[in-house]
């Protein structure tokens, strides 16, 4: 969430930042609520102090057998006032929290305003392949080569699902192994998190409460702080980021432990499917896909360098597969709600004549850490501060595999396998099944 002190002291900065996302929050109304909330909190603390004073005096009179009837009556009246004041404070606190929970992160100053039409291409690596033959799309290639079974995937689980088979399954697994091996060698700790997460995990990641409808809910009910009836009690993780950001929820880390770097593999479960372009067939958009995720907890002063490191890692992997790609700096309205800035690594799909994102590399600054209570204590002592959290797909495979098939296809209908993947038992060329 946003720092409430920032909203109090710099309301215009907050308003302008939110407007870059086309979010028009009523900051003056919140400041009025905030003042009322703080005044009510002070009144409750004053009443509690008075009750403690009277209770101590009653106890003292009991020890000396002095009469305390008048004080007891005063204590009873004070308790009634305190109960009423606490109830009012709770109502104000709920409204206060509800407003803050709904606010997205502020985009960095250099993030363009507006939606995806204002995204900025930072660089383009390589060139789109030029074919001297009629090129096939990835769906046809996958079917002819026996790599993906779309029909049976739909039969098993419905639209938006597929089955990797034979060399297709081997190619998918080789990609995941290649990515994990590269990140582990770079010092990232390998994590296999649970696929079922609690509401609090989604809240810390910044997905709840606003985006609770976007996940696959397993259970609903009341059982944790800030959970209400109808909110997901447990849900299938939409990305490993949601799990990794919660590894240190509620913890205060030692500065000497930072940065903490993690890499995880999970399937990702999302409700979205076919909601964008009808051309996004095959494995380009589905309810379940595989992804290797990178995550870092860092000191604020190391945040920008960590972001560039993550971007370099994602780009290096894509480049190593020999596919043409580009890097795009996302505009505020196209940046995830929890993120302050995001770079997308996008691969070229000849059949679409367009690029598809295979890695989003994002910096949430202190937004997620504040929601999850994740701090670090400076090595030299002093007040604990919030860490910065960063994440990157490293990489997602469901769009990468189509790019490999389309960009590495040959005139005879076969597909050349990137050399870096052959160590995992794949042939040099994928031929017809």
mmCIF file of C-alpha atoms in Angstrom, residues 9 21 31 50 64 66 75 149 175 199 212 250 268 304 330 336 340 348 357 366 369-370 395 424:
data_model
loop_
_atom_site.group_PDB
_atom_site.id
_atom_site.type_symbol
_atom_site.label_atom_id
_atom_site.label_comp_id
_atom_site.label_asym_id
_atom_site.label_seq_id
_atom_site.Cartn_x
_atom_site.Cartn_y
_atom_site.Cartn_z
ATOM 1 C CA UNK A 9 2.453 15.505 3.361
ATOM 2 C CA UNK A 21 -2.759 5.477 -14.249
ATOM 3 C CA UNK A 31 -7.363 13.450 4.310
ATOM 4 C CA UNK A 50 -7.973 7.344 32.207
ATOM 5 C CA UNK A 64 -6.266 0.177 52.421
ATOM 6 C CA UNK A 66 -10.877 2.775 51.740
ATOM 7 C CA UNK A 75 -15.081 3.458 35.997
ATOM 8 C CA UNK A 149 -2.453 -31.883 -28.225
ATOM 9 C CA UNK A 175 13.255 -24.865 -21.231
ATOM 10 C CA UNK A 199 -6.081 -14.528 1.177
ATOM 11 C CA UNK A 212 -9.839 -11.214 -6.179
ATOM 12 C CA UNK A 250 5.866 -10.207 8.899
ATOM 13 C CA UNK A 268 0.340 -20.464 -13.129
ATOM 14 C CA UNK A 304 17.358 0.233 -9.307
ATOM 15 C CA UNK A 330 5.448 0.074 -19.872
ATOM 16 C CA UNK A 336 0.624 -3.864 -12.696
ATOM 17 C CA UNK A 340 6.182 1.256 -9.718
ATOM 18 C CA UNK A 348 8.373 -11.774 -32.210
ATOM 19 C CA UNK A 357 5.511 -10.775 -23.632
ATOM 20 C CA UNK A 366 8.087 -0.633 -0.768
ATOM 21 C CA UNK A 369 6.620 -4.810 1.756
ATOM 22 C CA UNK A 370 4.343 -2.313 3.489
ATOM 23 C CA UNK A 395 10.921 -17.102 -18.192
ATOM 24 C CA UNK A 424 18.575 -31.884 -21.965
#
